[in-house]
Amino acid sequence: MPKSKFFRVATEGATTDGRTISRAWIEQMARNYDPRKFGARINMEHLRGIMPDGPFKAYGDVVALKAEQTGDGTLCLLAQLDPTDELVEMTTRKRQKVYSSIEINPDFANTGEAYLVGLAVTDNPASLGTEMLRFSAQAQTNPLAGRKQDPGNVFSEAVPFELEFELEAPAASTGTTFNFSMSDADGPTLLGRIAALLKGGKEAPQPAAAPDLAHVNQAVTLLADNQQKMLAHFARLDGHVAQALKPVADAQAALRGDFDRLVEQLSAGDAGTPRAPATGSQHAVVTDC
């Protein structure tokens, strides 16, 4: 599954706890996030199940974060995801759980700096947005406290998102040594190899110069070699088909021989001895009519 494009998951401002996501928090999360140190998983409604096949399992991972400033000077946090097929199906095709909310630890591992520890998908932006903000600011106990990894963590307000994916860049060519296998699974395609040869094995455009006929000769040789291998492949295939059909052909020939002998026997019997006329029970000749 390719990684998603970066999209906004939080903006400096209010949280569901009545606190504020500071500009410093966003800068710290973008700077400190490293999946190898602590990877933030994607969950549903900030609930973390313990079964791998239940509705509250993990739906992918946050692979990278970055901070970006909007036109009005507000700082936003952008995330790149590696979602599961189920999350892609859920959000892009079924249009379910299309809002995201992040979980922030303001003092991660006693570092004194903020860190992203989770990302939730939800269908209830109001409950994690304006209404919840007002309620949580006045409540003695946060109604979402049971969903937090740590009591000091905060949830951002839910923001809409849409998964868009980046095209994976093909591996750069490193030379003119190629795999001449008929299959493309273990190396570049035939077209790619020929194109690389015609360009001298280099991706960047070269300044105008006298044509290098050696590369053209290599490309033609490559085509001829692959053509020869294709012909040999089809010749072997014809041999396998002929061998597989031989028992059928032998059986058909045997049936033809039996049929010809049966026709010959029947023809000889009708021409040799005529059939005796039928008689009744008193040995009287009965007319067949």
Short mmCIF file of C-alpha atoms in Angstrom, two decimals:
data_model
loop_
_atom_site.label_atom_id
_atom_site.label_comp_id
_atom_site.label_asym_id
_atom_site.label_seq_id
_atom_site.Cartn_x
_atom_site.Cartn_y
_atom_site.Cartn_z
CA MET A 1 0.00 0.00 0.00
CA PRO A 2 1.52 3.39 -0.99
CA LYS A 3 1.82 6.13 1.61
CA SER A 4 -0.70 8.96 1.72
CA LYS A 5 0.07 12.54 0.86
CA PHE A 6 0.59 14.90 3.78
CA PHE A 7 -2.67 16.37 5.08
CA ARG A 8 -3.68 18.60 8.00
CA VAL A 9 -4.43 16.83 11.28
CA ALA A 10 -4.24 19.74 13.75
CA THR A 11 -3.99 23.52 13.98
CA GLU A 12 -2.69 25.59 16.83
CA GLY A 13 -5.67 26.42 19.01
CA ALA A 14 -8.29 24.63 21.12
CA THR A 15 -8.36 21.00 22.29
CA THR A 16 -11.10 18.81 23.79
CA ASP A 17 -9.70 19.53 27.28
CA GLY A 18 -10.25 23.26 27.17
CA ARG A 19 -6.52 23.69 26.75
CA THR A 20 -4.74 25.09 23.71
CA ILE A 21 -2.47 23.41 21.18
CA SER A 22 0.46 25.79 21.24
CA ARG A 23 2.65 26.69 18.31
CA ALA A 24 5.56 25.16 20.23
CA TRP A 25 3.73 21.82 20.52
CA ILE A 26 3.26 21.61 16.76
CA GLU A 27 6.90 22.51 16.13
CA GLN A 28 8.05 19.92 18.68
CA MET A 29 5.82 17.15 17.32
CA ALA A 30 7.01 17.78 13.77
CA ARG A 31 10.64 17.89 14.87
CA ASN A 32 10.61 14.96 17.32
CA TYR A 33 8.41 12.40 15.59
CA ASP A 34 10.24 9.21 14.70
CA PRO A 35 8.33 5.92 14.17
CA ARG A 36 11.46 4.01 15.18
CA LYS A 37 11.37 5.71 18.58
CA PHE A 38 7.61 5.59 19.12
CA GLY A 39 5.14 5.00 16.32
CA ALA A 40 1.67 6.53 16.49
CA ARG A 41 -0.96 4.06 15.33
CA ILE A 42 -4.31 4.89 13.74
CA ASN A 43 -7.34 3.89 15.81
CA MET A 44 -11.09 4.38 15.76
CA GLU A 45 -12.64 7.02 18.03
CA HIS A 46 -9.50 7.04 20.24
CA LEU A 47 -10.39 3.51 21.40
CA ARG A 48 -7.63 0.89 21.47
CA GLY A 49 -8.78 -2.71 21.34
CA ILE A 50 -6.76 -5.76 22.29
CA MET A 51 -8.01 -8.11 19.55
CA PRO A 52 -6.52 -7.96 16.04
CA ASP A 53 -9.83 -8.69 14.31
CA GLY A 54 -12.23 -6.46 16.27
CA PRO A 55 -13.69 -3.07 15.28
CA PHE A 56 -11.19 -1.20 17.50
CA LYS A 57 -7.99 -2.63 16.05
CA ALA A 58 -5.24 -0.53 14.50
CA TYR A 59 -5.88 0.79 10.99
CA GLY A 60 -2.34 1.78 10.02
CA ASP A 61 0.49 4.03 11.15
CA VAL A 62 1.61 7.63 11.08
CA VAL A 63 4.91 7.56 9.21
CA ALA A 64 5.91 11.24 9.18
CA LEU A 65 4.92 14.69 10.46
CA LYS A 66 5.73 18.20 9.35
CA ALA A 67 4.66 21.74 10.29
CA GLU A 68 3.32 24.21 7.76
CA GLN A 69 2.17 27.79 8.11
CA THR A 70 -1.05 28.97 6.50
CA GLY A 71 -1.57 32.28 4.76
CA ASP A 72 -2.85 33.94 7.94
CA GLY A 73 0.22 32.84 9.92
CA THR A 74 -1.46 29.94 11.74
CA LEU A 75 0.78 26.88 12.16
CA CYS A 76 -0.68 23.50 11.19
CA LEU A 77 0.53 19.94 11.74
CA LEU A 78 0.51 17.70 8.67
CA ALA A 79 0.75 13.90 8.78
CA GLN A 80 1.61 11.20 6.29
CA LEU A 81 -0.09 7.83 6.85
CA ASP A 82 0.50 4.22 5.93
CA PRO A 83 -3.14 3.05 6.14
CA THR A 84 -4.51 -0.48 5.98
CA ASP A 85 -6.77 -1.55 3.11
CA GLU A 86 -9.72 -1.47 5.51
CA LEU A 87 -9.14 2.20 6.35
CA VAL A 88 -8.87 3.12 2.67
CA GLU A 89 -12.09 1.23 1.93
CA MET A 90 -13.80 2.81 4.94
CA THR A 91 -12.88 6.43 4.24
CA THR A 92 -12.59 6.72 0.46
CA ARG A 93 -15.30 4.33 -0.75
CA LYS A 94 -17.79 4.02 2.12
CA ARG A 95 -17.30 7.63 3.33
CA GLN A 96 -17.11 6.56 6.97
CA LYS A 97 -14.79 7.99 9.68
CA VAL A 98 -13.73 10.93 7.54
CA TYR A 99 -12.53 13.19 10.39
CA SER A 100 -9.23 12.87 12.21
CA SER A 101 -8.18 13.81 15.74
CA ILE A 102 -4.68 13.48 17.18
CA GLU A 103 -3.58 12.53 20.70
CA ILE A 104 -0.74 14.65 22.06
CA ASN A 105 1.53 13.94 25.00
CA PRO A 106 2.82 17.40 26.09
CA ASP A 107 5.67 15.87 28.13
CA PHE A 108 6.66 12.75 26.26
CA ALA A 109 9.07 10.44 28.11
CA ASN A 110 9.95 13.26 30.51
CA THR A 111 11.58 15.23 27.70
CA GLY A 112 9.54 18.35 28.37
CA GLU A 113 8.45 18.42 24.73
CA ALA A 114 5.27 17.37 22.91
CA TYR A 115 4.96 14.17 20.88
CA LEU A 116 2.22 12.61 18.75
CA VAL A 117 1.21 9.30 20.36
CA GLY A 118 -1.92 8.45 18.36
CA LEU A 119 -4.33 9.43 15.59
CA ALA A 120 -8.03 8.60 15.58
CA VAL A 121 -10.62 8.55 12.80
CA THR A 122 -14.14 9.57 13.73
CA ASP A 123 -17.55 10.45 12.30
CA ASN A 124 -18.48 12.84 15.10
CA PRO A 125 -16.64 16.14 14.64
CA ALA A 126 -19.08 17.93 16.96
CA SER A 127 -18.37 15.62 19.90
CA LEU A 128 -14.64 16.25 19.48
CA GLY A 129 -15.14 19.83 18.38
CA THR A 130 -16.94 22.91 19.58
CA GLU A 131 -19.55 21.26 21.85
CA MET A 132 -16.99 19.00 23.54
CA LEU A 133 -14.60 21.91 23.93
CA ARG A 134 -17.14 23.91 25.90
CA PHE A 135 -18.27 20.91 27.95
CA SER A 136 -14.75 19.67 28.75
CA ALA A 137 -13.60 23.11 29.84
CA GLN A 138 -16.36 23.19 32.49
CA ALA A 139 -16.49 19.50 33.52
CA GLN A 140 -14.62 18.26 36.59
CA THR A 141 -13.80 14.99 34.79
CA ASN A 142 -13.03 14.88 31.09
CA PRO A 143 -15.50 12.49 29.42
CA LEU A 144 -12.73 11.26 27.13
CA ALA A 145 -10.23 10.55 29.90
CA GLY A 146 -10.76 6.78 29.64
CA ARG A 147 -9.54 6.79 26.05
CA LYS A 148 -6.17 8.40 26.74
CA GLN A 149 -2.82 6.63 26.97
CA ASP A 150 -1.82 9.06 29.71
CA PRO A 151 -4.06 11.32 31.83
CA GLY A 152 -2.05 14.36 30.80
CA ASN A 153 -2.59 13.78 27.07
CA VAL A 154 -4.94 15.95 25.05
CA PHE A 155 -7.07 15.29 21.97
CA SER A 156 -7.27 17.82 19.17
CA GLU A 157 -10.57 18.83 17.65
CA ALA A 158 -11.63 16.63 14.75
CA VAL A 159 -10.85 17.93 11.27
CA PRO A 160 -11.98 16.51 7.92
CA PHE A 161 -9.45 14.64 5.83
CA GLU A 162 -9.27 12.70 2.60
CA LEU A 163 -6.68 10.07 1.81
CA GLU A 164 -4.71 10.81 -1.33
CA PHE A 165 -1.74 8.68 -2.26
CA GLU A 166 1.67 9.49 -3.65
CA LEU A 167 3.07 7.59 -6.61
CA GLU A 168 6.10 5.56 -5.62
CA ALA A 169 9.16 6.73 -7.51
CA PRO A 170 10.82 4.01 -9.63
CA ALA A 171 14.34 3.00 -8.73
CA ALA A 172 16.99 5.02 -10.55
CA SER A 173 19.05 3.31 -13.24
CA THR A 174 22.65 2.62 -12.18
CA GLY A 175 24.21 1.40 -15.42
CA THR A 176 23.79 -0.70 -18.54
CA THR A 177 24.04 -4.18 -16.98
CA PHE A 178 20.62 -5.75 -17.33
CA ASN A 179 18.80 -8.96 -16.55
CA PHE A 180 17.93 -10.69 -19.82
CA SER A 181 15.22 -12.88 -18.27
CA MET A 182 11.88 -13.21 -20.09
CA SER A 183 10.17 -12.16 -16.85
CA ASP A 184 10.12 -8.51 -15.74
CA ALA A 185 9.58 -9.39 -12.07
CA ASP A 186 13.31 -9.43 -11.25
CA GLY A 187 14.43 -6.36 -13.14
CA PRO A 188 13.53 -3.51 -15.48
CA THR A 189 11.20 -4.09 -18.40
CA LEU A 190 12.52 -4.75 -21.89
CA LEU A 191 11.33 -1.32 -23.01
CA GLY A 192 13.09 0.31 -20.05
CA ARG A 193 16.33 -1.50 -20.77
CA ILE A 194 16.30 -0.51 -24.43
CA ALA A 195 15.51 3.10 -23.54
CA ALA A 196 18.39 3.13 -21.05
CA LEU A 197 20.76 1.75 -23.65
CA LEU A 198 19.72 4.33 -26.23
CA LYS A 199 20.34 7.05 -23.60
CA GLY A 200 23.72 5.62 -22.69
CA GLY A 201 22.46 4.21 -19.39
CA LYS A 202 21.89 7.70 -17.92
CA GLU A 203 18.63 9.26 -16.77
CA ALA A 204 19.62 12.94 -17.06
CA PRO A 205 19.50 14.55 -20.54
CA GLN A 206 22.93 14.85 -22.11
CA PRO A 207 24.27 17.76 -24.17
CA ALA A 208 24.08 17.39 -27.93
CA ALA A 209 26.91 15.30 -29.33
CA ALA A 210 27.69 12.87 -32.10
CA PRO A 211 25.39 9.82 -31.94
CA ASP A 212 26.83 6.86 -30.09
CA LEU A 213 26.17 3.95 -32.46
CA ALA A 214 27.51 1.50 -29.89
CA HIS A 215 24.41 1.98 -27.75
CA VAL A 216 22.15 1.61 -30.78
CA ASN A 217 23.95 -1.61 -31.65
CA GLN A 218 23.50 -2.87 -28.08
CA ALA A 219 19.78 -2.07 -28.21
CA VAL A 220 19.34 -3.94 -31.51
CA THR A 221 21.31 -6.87 -30.13
CA LEU A 222 19.11 -6.89 -27.05
CA LEU A 223 15.98 -6.96 -29.22
CA ALA A 224 17.36 -9.80 -31.34
CA ASP A 225 18.40 -11.78 -28.27
CA ASN A 226 14.95 -11.45 -26.70
CA GLN A 227 13.29 -12.33 -30.03
CA GLN A 228 15.39 -15.49 -30.21
CA LYS A 229 14.44 -16.41 -26.66
CA MET A 230 10.77 -15.85 -27.44
CA LEU A 231 10.96 -18.11 -30.47
CA ALA A 232 12.71 -20.81 -28.42
CA HIS A 233 10.08 -20.41 -25.71
CA PHE A 234 7.21 -20.87 -28.19
CA ALA A 235 8.99 -23.86 -29.77
CA ARG A 236 9.19 -25.54 -26.38
CA LEU A 237 5.55 -24.66 -25.79
CA ASP A 238 4.55 -26.28 -29.11
CA GLY A 239 6.42 -29.42 -28.08
CA HIS A 240 4.62 -29.56 -24.74
CA VAL A 241 1.23 -29.07 -26.42
CA ALA A 242 1.95 -31.80 -28.99
CA GLN A 243 3.07 -34.17 -26.24
CA ALA A 244 -0.04 -33.43 -24.18
CA LEU A 245 -2.34 -34.03 -27.18
CA LYS A 246 -0.65 -37.29 -28.31
CA PRO A 247 -2.80 -39.60 -26.10
CA VAL A 248 -5.92 -37.93 -27.47
CA ALA A 249 -4.73 -38.37 -31.05
CA ASP A 250 -3.84 -42.06 -30.40
CA ALA A 251 -7.24 -42.73 -28.85
CA GLN A 252 -8.97 -41.05 -31.79
CA ALA A 253 -6.98 -43.17 -34.26
CA ALA A 254 -7.91 -46.35 -32.35
CA LEU A 255 -11.59 -45.42 -32.38
CA ARG A 256 -11.39 -44.70 -36.11
CA GLY A 257 -9.86 -48.11 -36.74
CA ASP A 258 -12.57 -49.88 -34.70
CA PHE A 259 -15.26 -47.97 -36.55
CA ASP A 260 -13.80 -48.86 -39.97
CA ARG A 261 -13.62 -52.55 -39.05
CA LEU A 262 -17.21 -52.53 -37.81
CA VAL A 263 -18.42 -50.95 -41.06
CA GLU A 264 -16.49 -53.55 -43.03
CA GLN A 265 -17.99 -56.46 -41.08
CA LEU A 266 -21.53 -55.15 -41.40
CA SER A 267 -21.13 -54.54 -45.12
CA ALA A 268 -19.75 -58.07 -45.71
CA GLY A 269 -22.62 -59.68 -43.76
CA ASP A 270 -25.38 -57.93 -45.74
CA ALA A 271 -23.80 -58.82 -49.11
CA GLY A 272 -23.10 -62.53 -48.36
CA THR A 273 -26.11 -64.38 -46.91
CA PRO A 274 -29.62 -62.92 -47.28
CA ARG A 275 -31.83 -62.91 -44.18
CA ALA A 276 -34.43 -65.73 -44.01
CA PRO A 277 -38.07 -64.61 -44.27
CA ALA A 278 -40.03 -64.39 -41.04
CA THR A 279 -42.63 -67.11 -40.31
CA GLY A 280 -45.54 -67.37 -37.99
CA SER A 281 -46.11 -69.93 -35.20
CA GLN A 282 -47.54 -72.56 -37.71
CA HIS A 283 -44.53 -72.24 -40.01
CA ALA A 284 -46.55 -70.22 -42.47
CA VAL A 285 -44.84 -67.57 -44.51
CA VAL A 286 -46.08 -64.23 -43.31
CA THR A 287 -46.05 -61.22 -45.53
CA ASP A 288 -44.08 -58.39 -44.08
CA CYS A 289 -46.28 -55.32 -44.54
#
